[in-house]
Coordinates of C-alpha atoms (C1' of nucleotides) in Angstrom, one line a residue:
Chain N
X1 CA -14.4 22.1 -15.7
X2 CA -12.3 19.7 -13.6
X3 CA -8.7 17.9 -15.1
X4 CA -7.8 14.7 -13.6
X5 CA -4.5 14.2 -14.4
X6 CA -3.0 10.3 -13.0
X7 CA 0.1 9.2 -13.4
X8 CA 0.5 5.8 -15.3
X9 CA 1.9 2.2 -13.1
X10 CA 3.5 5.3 -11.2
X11 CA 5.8 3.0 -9.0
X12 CA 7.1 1.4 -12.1
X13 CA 7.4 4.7 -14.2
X14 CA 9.2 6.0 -11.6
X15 CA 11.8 2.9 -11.4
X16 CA 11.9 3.2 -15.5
X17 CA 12.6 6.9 -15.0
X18 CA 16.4 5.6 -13.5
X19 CA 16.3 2.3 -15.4
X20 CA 15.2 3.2 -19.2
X21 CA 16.9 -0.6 -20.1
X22 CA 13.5 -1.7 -18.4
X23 CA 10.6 0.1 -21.0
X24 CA 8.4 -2.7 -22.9
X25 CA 9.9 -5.2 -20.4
X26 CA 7.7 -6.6 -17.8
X27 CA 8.0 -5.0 -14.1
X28 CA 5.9 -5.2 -10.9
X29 CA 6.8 -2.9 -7.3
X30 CA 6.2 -4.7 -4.0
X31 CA 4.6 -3.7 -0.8
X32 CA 6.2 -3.0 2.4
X33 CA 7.6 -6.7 3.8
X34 CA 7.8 -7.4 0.0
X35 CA 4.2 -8.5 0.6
X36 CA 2.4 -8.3 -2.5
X37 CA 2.6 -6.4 -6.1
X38 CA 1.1 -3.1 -5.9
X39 CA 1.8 -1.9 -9.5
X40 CA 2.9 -3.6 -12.4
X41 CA 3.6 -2.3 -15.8
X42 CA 1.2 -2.8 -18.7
X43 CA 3.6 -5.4 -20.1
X44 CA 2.9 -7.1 -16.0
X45 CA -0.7 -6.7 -16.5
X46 CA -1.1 -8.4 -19.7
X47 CA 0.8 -11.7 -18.0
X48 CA -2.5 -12.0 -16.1
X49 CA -0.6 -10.5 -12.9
X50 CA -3.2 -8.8 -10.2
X51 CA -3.2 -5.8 -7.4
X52 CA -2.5 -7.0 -3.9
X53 CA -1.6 -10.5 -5.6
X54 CA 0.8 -12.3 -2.8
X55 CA 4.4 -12.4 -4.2
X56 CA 5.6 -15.8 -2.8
X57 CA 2.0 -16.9 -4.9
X58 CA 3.4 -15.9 -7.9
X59 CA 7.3 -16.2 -7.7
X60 CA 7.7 -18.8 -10.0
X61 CA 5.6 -16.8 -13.0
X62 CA 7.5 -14.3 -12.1
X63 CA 10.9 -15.7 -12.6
X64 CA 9.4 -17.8 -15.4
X65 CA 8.7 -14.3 -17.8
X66 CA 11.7 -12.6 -16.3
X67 CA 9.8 -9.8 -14.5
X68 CA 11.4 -7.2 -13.0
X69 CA 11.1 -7.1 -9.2
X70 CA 11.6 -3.9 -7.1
X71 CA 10.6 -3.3 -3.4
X72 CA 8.8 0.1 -2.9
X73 CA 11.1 3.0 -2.3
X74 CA 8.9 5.6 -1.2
X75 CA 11.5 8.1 -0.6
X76 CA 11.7 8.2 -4.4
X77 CA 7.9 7.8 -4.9
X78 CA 7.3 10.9 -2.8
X79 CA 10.2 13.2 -4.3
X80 CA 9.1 11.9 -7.8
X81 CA 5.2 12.7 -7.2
X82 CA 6.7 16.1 -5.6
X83 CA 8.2 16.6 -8.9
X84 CA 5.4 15.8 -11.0
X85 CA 2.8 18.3 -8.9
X86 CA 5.3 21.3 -9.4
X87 CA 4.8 20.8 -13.3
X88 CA 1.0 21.1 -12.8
X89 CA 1.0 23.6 -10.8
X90 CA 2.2 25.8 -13.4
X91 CA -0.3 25.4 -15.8
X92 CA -3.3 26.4 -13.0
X93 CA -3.1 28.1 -9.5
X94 CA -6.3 25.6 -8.5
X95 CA -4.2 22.1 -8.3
X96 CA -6.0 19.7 -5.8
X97 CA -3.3 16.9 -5.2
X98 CA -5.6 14.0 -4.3
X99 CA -3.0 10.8 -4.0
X100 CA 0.5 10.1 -4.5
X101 CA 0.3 9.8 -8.5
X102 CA -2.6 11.9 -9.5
X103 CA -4.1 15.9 -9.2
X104 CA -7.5 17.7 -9.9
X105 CA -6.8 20.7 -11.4
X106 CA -9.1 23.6 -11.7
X107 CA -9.9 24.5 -15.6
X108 CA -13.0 26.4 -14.6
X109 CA -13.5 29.1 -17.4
X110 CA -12.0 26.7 -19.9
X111 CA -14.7 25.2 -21.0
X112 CA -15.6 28.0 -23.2
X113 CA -12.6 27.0 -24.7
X114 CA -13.7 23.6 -25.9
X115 CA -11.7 23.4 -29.4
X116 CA -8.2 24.0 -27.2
X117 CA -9.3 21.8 -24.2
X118 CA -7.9 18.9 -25.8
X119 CA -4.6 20.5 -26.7
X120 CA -4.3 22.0 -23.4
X121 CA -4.3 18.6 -22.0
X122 CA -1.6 17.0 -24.4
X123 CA 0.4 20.0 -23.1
X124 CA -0.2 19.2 -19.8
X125 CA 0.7 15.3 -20.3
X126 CA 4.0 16.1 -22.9
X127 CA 5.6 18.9 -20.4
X128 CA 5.0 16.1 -17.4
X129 CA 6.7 13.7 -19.1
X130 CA 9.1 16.1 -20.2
X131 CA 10.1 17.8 -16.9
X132 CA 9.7 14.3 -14.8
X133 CA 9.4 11.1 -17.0
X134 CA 6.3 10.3 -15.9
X135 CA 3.7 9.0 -18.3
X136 CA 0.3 10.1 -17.6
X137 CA -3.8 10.2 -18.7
X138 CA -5.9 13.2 -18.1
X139 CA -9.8 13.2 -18.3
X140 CA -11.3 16.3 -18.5
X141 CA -15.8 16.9 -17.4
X142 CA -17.5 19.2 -15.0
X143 CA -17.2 17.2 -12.1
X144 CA -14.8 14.7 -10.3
X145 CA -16.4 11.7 -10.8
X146 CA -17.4 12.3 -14.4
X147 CA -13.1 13.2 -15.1
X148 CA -12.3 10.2 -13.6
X149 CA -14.7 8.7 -15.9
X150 CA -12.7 10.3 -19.0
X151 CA -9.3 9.5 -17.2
X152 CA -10.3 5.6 -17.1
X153 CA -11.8 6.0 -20.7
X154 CA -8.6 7.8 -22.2
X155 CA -5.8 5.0 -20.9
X156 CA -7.9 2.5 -22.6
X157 CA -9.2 4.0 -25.8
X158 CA -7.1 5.6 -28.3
X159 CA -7.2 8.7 -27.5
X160 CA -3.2 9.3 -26.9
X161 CA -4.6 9.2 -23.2
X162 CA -6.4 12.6 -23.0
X163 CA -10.4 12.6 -23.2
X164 CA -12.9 15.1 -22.3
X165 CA -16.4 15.2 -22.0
X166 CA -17.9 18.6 -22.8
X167 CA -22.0 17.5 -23.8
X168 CA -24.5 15.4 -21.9
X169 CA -24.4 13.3 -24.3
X170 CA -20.5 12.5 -24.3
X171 CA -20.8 11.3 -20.7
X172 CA -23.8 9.5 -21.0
X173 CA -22.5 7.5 -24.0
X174 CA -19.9 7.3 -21.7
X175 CA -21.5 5.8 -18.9
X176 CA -23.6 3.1 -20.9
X177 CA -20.1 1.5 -21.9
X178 CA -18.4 0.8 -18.4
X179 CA -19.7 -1.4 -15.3
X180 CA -20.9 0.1 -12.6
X181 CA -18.2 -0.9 -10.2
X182 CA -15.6 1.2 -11.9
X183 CA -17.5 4.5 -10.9
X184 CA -15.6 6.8 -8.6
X185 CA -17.2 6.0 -5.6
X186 CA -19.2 2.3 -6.3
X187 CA -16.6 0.1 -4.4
X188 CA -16.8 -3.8 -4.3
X189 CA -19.6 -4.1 -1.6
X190 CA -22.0 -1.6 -3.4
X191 CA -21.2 -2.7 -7.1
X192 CA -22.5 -6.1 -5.5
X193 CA -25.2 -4.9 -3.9
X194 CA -26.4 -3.5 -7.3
X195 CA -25.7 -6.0 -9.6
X196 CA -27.9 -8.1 -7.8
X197 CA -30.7 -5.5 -8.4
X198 CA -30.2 -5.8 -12.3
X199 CA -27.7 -2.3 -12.1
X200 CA -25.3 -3.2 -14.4
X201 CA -23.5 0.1 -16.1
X202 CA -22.8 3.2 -15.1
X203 CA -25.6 4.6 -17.2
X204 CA -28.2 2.0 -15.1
X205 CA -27.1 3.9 -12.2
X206 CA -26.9 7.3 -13.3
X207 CA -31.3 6.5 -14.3
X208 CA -32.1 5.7 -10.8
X209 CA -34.0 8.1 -9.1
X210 CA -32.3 10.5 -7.2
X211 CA -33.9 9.7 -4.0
X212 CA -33.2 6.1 -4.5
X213 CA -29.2 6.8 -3.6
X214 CA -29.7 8.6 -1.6
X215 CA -32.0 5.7 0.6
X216 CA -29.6 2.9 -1.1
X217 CA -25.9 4.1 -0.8
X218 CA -24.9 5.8 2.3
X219 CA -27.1 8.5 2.3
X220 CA -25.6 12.0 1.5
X221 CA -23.0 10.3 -0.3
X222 CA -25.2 8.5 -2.7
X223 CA -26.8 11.3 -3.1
X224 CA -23.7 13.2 -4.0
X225 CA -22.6 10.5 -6.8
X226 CA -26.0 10.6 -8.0
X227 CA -25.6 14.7 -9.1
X228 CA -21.9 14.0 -9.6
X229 CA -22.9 11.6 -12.1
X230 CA -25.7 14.3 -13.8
X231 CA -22.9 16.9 -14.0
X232 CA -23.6 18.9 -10.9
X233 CA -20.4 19.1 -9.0
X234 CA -21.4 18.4 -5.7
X235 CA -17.8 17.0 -4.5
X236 CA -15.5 19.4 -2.3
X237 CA -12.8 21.4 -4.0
X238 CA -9.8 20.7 -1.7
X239 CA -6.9 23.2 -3.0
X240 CA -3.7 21.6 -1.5
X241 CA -1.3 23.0 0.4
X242 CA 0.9 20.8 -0.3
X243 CA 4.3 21.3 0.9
X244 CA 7.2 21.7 -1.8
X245 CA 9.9 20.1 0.4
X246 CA 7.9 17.5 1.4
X247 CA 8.8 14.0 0.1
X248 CA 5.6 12.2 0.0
X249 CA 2.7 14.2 -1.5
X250 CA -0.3 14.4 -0.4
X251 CA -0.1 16.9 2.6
X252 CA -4.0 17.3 3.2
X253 CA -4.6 20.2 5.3
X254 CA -7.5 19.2 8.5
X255 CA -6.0 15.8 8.5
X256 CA -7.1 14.1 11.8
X257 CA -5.0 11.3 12.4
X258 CA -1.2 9.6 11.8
X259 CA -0.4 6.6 11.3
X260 CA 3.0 4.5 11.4
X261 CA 2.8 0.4 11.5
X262 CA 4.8 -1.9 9.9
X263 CA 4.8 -5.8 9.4
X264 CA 7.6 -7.8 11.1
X265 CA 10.3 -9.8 8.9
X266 CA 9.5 -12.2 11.0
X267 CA 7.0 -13.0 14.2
X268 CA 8.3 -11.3 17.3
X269 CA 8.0 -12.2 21.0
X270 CA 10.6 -10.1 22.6
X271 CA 9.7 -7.1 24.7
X272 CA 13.0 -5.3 24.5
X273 CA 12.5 -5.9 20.2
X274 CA 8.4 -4.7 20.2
X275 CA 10.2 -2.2 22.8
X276 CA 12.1 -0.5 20.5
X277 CA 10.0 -1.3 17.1
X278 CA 6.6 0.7 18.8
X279 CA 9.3 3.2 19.7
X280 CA 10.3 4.3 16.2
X281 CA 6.9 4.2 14.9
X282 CA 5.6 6.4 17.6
X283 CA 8.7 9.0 16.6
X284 CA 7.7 8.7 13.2
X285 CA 3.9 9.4 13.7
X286 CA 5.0 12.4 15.8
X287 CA 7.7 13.9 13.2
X288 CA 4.6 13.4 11.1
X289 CA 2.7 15.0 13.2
X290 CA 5.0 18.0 13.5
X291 CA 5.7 18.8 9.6
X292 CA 1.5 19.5 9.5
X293 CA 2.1 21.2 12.8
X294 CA -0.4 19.3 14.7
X295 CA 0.0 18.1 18.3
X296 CA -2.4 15.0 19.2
X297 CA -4.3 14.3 22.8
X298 CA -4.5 10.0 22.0
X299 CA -2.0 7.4 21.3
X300 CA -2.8 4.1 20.3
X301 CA -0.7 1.3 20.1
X302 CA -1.3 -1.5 17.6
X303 CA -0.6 -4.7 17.9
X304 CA -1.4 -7.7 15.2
X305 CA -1.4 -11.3 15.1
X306 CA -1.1 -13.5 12.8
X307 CA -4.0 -12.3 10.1
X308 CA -3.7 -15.1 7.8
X309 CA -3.7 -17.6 10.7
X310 CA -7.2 -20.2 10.9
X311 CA -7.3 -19.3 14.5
X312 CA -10.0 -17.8 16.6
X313 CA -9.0 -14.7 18.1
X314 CA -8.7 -11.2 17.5
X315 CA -6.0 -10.6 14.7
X316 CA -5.6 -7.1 16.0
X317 CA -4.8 -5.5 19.5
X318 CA -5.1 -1.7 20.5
X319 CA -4.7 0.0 23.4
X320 CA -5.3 4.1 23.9
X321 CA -3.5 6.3 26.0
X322 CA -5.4 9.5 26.7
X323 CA -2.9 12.3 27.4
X324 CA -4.0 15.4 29.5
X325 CA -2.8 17.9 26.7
X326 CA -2.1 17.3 22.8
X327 CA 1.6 17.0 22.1
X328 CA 3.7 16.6 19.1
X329 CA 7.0 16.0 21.7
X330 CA 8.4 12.7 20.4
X331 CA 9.3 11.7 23.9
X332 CA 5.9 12.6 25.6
X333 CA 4.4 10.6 22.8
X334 CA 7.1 7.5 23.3
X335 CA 6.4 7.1 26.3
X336 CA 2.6 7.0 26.3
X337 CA 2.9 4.3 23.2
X338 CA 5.6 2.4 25.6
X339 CA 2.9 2.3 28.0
X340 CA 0.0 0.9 26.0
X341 CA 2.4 -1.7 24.5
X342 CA 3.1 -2.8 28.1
X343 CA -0.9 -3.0 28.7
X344 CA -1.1 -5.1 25.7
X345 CA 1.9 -7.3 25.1
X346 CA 0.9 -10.8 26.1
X347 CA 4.0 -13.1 27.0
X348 CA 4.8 -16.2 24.8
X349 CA 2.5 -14.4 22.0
X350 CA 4.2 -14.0 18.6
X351 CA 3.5 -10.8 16.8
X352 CA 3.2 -9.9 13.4
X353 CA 2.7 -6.3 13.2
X354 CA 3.1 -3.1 15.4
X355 CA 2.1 0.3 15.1
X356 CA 1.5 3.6 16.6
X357 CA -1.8 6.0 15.7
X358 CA -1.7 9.6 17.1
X359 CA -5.3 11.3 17.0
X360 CA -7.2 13.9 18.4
X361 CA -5.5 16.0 16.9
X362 CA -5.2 20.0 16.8
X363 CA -3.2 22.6 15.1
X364 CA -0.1 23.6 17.6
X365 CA -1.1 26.9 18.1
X366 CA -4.8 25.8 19.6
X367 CA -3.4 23.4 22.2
X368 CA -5.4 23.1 25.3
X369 CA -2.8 23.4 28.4
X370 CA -3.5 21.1 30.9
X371 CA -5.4 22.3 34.5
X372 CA -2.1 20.3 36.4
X373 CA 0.5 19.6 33.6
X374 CA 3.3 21.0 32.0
X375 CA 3.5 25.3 32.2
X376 CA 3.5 27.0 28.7
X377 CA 7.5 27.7 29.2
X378 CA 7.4 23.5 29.1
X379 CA 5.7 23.2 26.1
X380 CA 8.3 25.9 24.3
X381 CA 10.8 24.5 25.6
X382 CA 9.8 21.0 24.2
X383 CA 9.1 22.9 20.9
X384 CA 12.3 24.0 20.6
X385 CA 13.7 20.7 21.5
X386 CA 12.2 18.7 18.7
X387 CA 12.6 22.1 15.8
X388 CA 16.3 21.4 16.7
X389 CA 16.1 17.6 16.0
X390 CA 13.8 18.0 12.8
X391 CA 16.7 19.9 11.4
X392 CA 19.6 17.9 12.8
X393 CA 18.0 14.7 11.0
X394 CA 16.7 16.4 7.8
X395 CA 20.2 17.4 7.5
X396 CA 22.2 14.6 8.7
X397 CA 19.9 11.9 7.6
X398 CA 16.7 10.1 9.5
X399 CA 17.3 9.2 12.9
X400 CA 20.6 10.8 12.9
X401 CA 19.2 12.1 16.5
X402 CA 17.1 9.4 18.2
X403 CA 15.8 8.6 21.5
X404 CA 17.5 5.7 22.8
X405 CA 14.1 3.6 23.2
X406 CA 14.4 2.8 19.8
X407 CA 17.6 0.9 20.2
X408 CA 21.1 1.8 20.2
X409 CA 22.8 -0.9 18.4
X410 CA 22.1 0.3 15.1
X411 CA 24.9 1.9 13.8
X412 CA 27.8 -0.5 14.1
X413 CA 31.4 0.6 13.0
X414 CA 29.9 3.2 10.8
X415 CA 27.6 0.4 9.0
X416 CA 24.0 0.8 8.3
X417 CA 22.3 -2.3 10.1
X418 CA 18.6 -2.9 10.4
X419 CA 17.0 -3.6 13.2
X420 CA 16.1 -7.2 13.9
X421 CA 12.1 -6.8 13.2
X422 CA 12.7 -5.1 10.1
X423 CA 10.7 -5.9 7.2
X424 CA 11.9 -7.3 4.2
X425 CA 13.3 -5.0 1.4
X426 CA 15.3 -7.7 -0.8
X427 CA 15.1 -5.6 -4.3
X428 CA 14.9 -1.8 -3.5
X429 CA 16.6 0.5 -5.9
X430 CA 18.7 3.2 -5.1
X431 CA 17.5 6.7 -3.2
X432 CA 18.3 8.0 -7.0
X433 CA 17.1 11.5 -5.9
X434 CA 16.7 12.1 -1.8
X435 CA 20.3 10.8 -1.2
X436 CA 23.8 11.6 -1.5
X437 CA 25.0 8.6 -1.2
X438 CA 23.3 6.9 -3.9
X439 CA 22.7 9.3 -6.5
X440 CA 21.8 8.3 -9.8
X441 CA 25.1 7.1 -12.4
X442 CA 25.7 6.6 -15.7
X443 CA 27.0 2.9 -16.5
Chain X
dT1 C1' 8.8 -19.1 5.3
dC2 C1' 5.8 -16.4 2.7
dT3 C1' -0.2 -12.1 2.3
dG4 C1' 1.0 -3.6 2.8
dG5 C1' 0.0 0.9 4.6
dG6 C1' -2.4 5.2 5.2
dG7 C1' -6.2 7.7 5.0
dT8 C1' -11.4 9.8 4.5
dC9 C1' -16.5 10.4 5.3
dC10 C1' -21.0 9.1 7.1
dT11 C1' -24.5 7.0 10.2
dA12 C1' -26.4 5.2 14.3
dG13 C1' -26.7 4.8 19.0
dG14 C1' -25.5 5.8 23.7
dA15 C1' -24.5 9.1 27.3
dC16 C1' -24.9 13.4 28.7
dC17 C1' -26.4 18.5 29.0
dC18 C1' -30.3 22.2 29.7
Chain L
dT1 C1' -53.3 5.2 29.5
dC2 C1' -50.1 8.5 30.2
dT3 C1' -43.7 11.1 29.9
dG4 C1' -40.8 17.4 25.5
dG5 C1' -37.6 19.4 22.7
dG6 C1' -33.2 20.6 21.4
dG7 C1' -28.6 20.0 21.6
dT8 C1' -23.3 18.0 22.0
dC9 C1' -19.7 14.6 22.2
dC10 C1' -18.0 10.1 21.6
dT11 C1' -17.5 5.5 19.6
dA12 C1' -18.1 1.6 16.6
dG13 C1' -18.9 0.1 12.3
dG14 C1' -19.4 0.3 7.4
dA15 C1' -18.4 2.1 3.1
dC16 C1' -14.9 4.1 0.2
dC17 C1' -10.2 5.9 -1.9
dC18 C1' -5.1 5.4 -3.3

DNA sequence: TCTGGGGTCCTAGGACCC
DNA sequence: TCTGGGGTCCTAGGACCC
């Protein structure tokens, strides 16, 4: 028996958590660039307001039904999802922390138990909001895709958002009732693709032969949902490691690659600005990289156009710079994304977005040494180098200790300033929990 | 003026090895 | 007319997730 246990409008919980003025009032959490709305509270959603909706689109609704606006704050996302993992992990050893705002946990054995399931859910869900704040749903079935089923099910039905499928016959009921596109799994290409073939619930699906998947939706993974879907977990069990003084949850162990870009508050042209922007992503990516104690062979730099722009042309730009041994050295890695941002920039050409992707990756410890570069007293001395500054700006605050590629004019008389291709971040609340300086007070 | 960011897995095909 | 069998590694592209 699998729990999935997802956080309600978790961006907007979390703003409520410091803001309680704002429950039953409209609220919506932008994207980086304070792009689009990426979660909106019930109250949002009943307005007719969508995911990924542009903001400047709907600005004047907006204002018009005095929404609250925030811009994300991720630093409190991640502490707050931190938070909200710790609680679950004490009711199972088996928690499997699968985004930022929602868990699998392991209630194998439980299922004997079928009477107290229920119960043992609204414990789960009460202590959570207890402990953190945080509203939830948990759906409860032998397999992933089935829970997720039950979690989708509970936040709409009126079940107190806790629902659990213990018989065949729960889940297939179940499945008759919902579309086929809001299966774990059918995205918008597929859900499509089998609409046009007369597949229209979940249940239609779930009737197809097995083999039929299997031939029809990406092979093994078709397959998969297909057995999924009949109650045969078939879906890895990933037990996170997930590190408790790490502010954004997930940590999956195995990851393969890390990735920093960002969108420009406005086009850029400048070498010295892209300079120092691809500079910061790349030490980001590799103090990433570090905290899962990885070390990674290729660097690519990113560099985007204009995406929304009716002219031809690619909208994106990479280049990859091969090194001769994986490194996690923030300055090794600098200076190989400097490089392929000098292969790419094109003069005169405005650019919208930049980033920096570190991959081929391998645990520290495995690291090939190169036949002709750097000895292994290099490499420990390197280590050493960037433990010290890890802990110098963990302590001191990000970027307390920074390589001057990324621009030394940011700190003037004491003051905070961002840097000129800084995104937009008109409406962010306060770093209520992650700093001292803005800790949460009572007005 | 204005439209996010960060991941995963799988398959197919090419180049190469013995 | 006709040309084996068994592999690996890498990349690109397509699907999906939050």
């Amino acid at each position: 028996m699998y729990a999935l246990v997802d956080c309600n409008n978790f961006y907007v919980s979390c703003e409520r958590v410091f803001a309680p003025n704002l429950e039953g009032k409209p609220v919506v959490v932008l994207s980086n660039n304070d792009g689009c709305l990426i979660a909106r509270s019930q109250e949002a959603k009943d307005l007719g307001l969508k995911m990924g909706e542009p903001y400047h689109l709907v600005r004047p609704l907006l204002e018009q039904h005095q929404v609250r606006v925030f811009s994300s704050n991720y630093a409190l996302y991640g502490d707050m999802s931190r938070r909200v993992m710790q609680v679950l992990s004490r009711f199972t050893a088996g928690v499997e922390v699968y985004s930022i705002d929602e868990a699998f946990l392991d209630f194998s054995g439980m299922s004997l138990l079928a009477p107290d399931l229920l119960a043992y859910g609204q414990r789960v869900q009460r202590t959570v909001a207890r402990d953190t704040g945080i509203p939830t749903c948990v759906g409860m079935a032998p397999t992933k895709t089935l829970a997720k089923l039950a979690n989708r099910l509970a936040r709409k039905l009126g079940t107190e958002g806790v629902l659990a499928f213990h018989t065949e016959a729960q889940w297939k009921n179940a499945l008759a009732h919902v579309p086929v596109d809001t299966i774990w799994g059918v995205g918008r290409r597929y859900g499509r693709k089998l609409n046009e073939l007369g597949i229209g619930t979940g249940a239609d699906l779930a009737a197809m032969p097995e083999h039929w998947l299997r031939r029809h939706m990406g092979g093994v993974v078709g397959q998969r949902l297909w057995r999924e879907l009949h109650g045969q977990p078939c879906l890895e069990w990933n037990p996170a490691q997930w590190d408790e003084k790490e502010h954004s949850a997930p940590s999956t162990a195995g990851r393969h690659s890390v990735t920093c870009t960002r969108s420009f508050g406005r086009p850029q042209y400048d070498a010295v600005v892209l300079n120092e922007a691809v500079a910061t992503f790349a030490a980001k990516a590799a103090e990433k990289l570090r905290r899962h104690g990885l070390a990674a062979h290729l660097v690519t730099v990113i560099l985007g156009t204009d995406r929304y722009a009716a002219l031809a042309g690619p909208k994106t730009y990479h280049a990859v710079i091969s090194l001769p041994t994986g490194s996690n050295d923030t300055g090794t890695l600098t200076q190989a994304a400097l490089r392929g941002l000098q292969q790419l920039r094109r003069e005169g050409m405005a650019y919208h977005r930049a980033g920096v992707l570190l991959s081929g990756v391998e645990p520290v410890g495995q690291v090939q040494l190169g036949l002709f570069s750097g000895s292994a007293a290099d490499q420990q001395r390197s280590q050493q180098l960037m433990k010290t500054v890890d802990k110098l700006n963990a302590r001191f605050g990000r970027q307390f200790v920074h390589l001057a590629a990324t621009g030394t004019h940011k700190e003037l008389d004491g003051q905070h300033k961002a840097p000129v291709w800084a995104g937009r971040s008109a409406h962010r609340s306060p770093l209520y929990t992650t700093g001292w300086g803005e800790l949460w007070q009572l007005h």
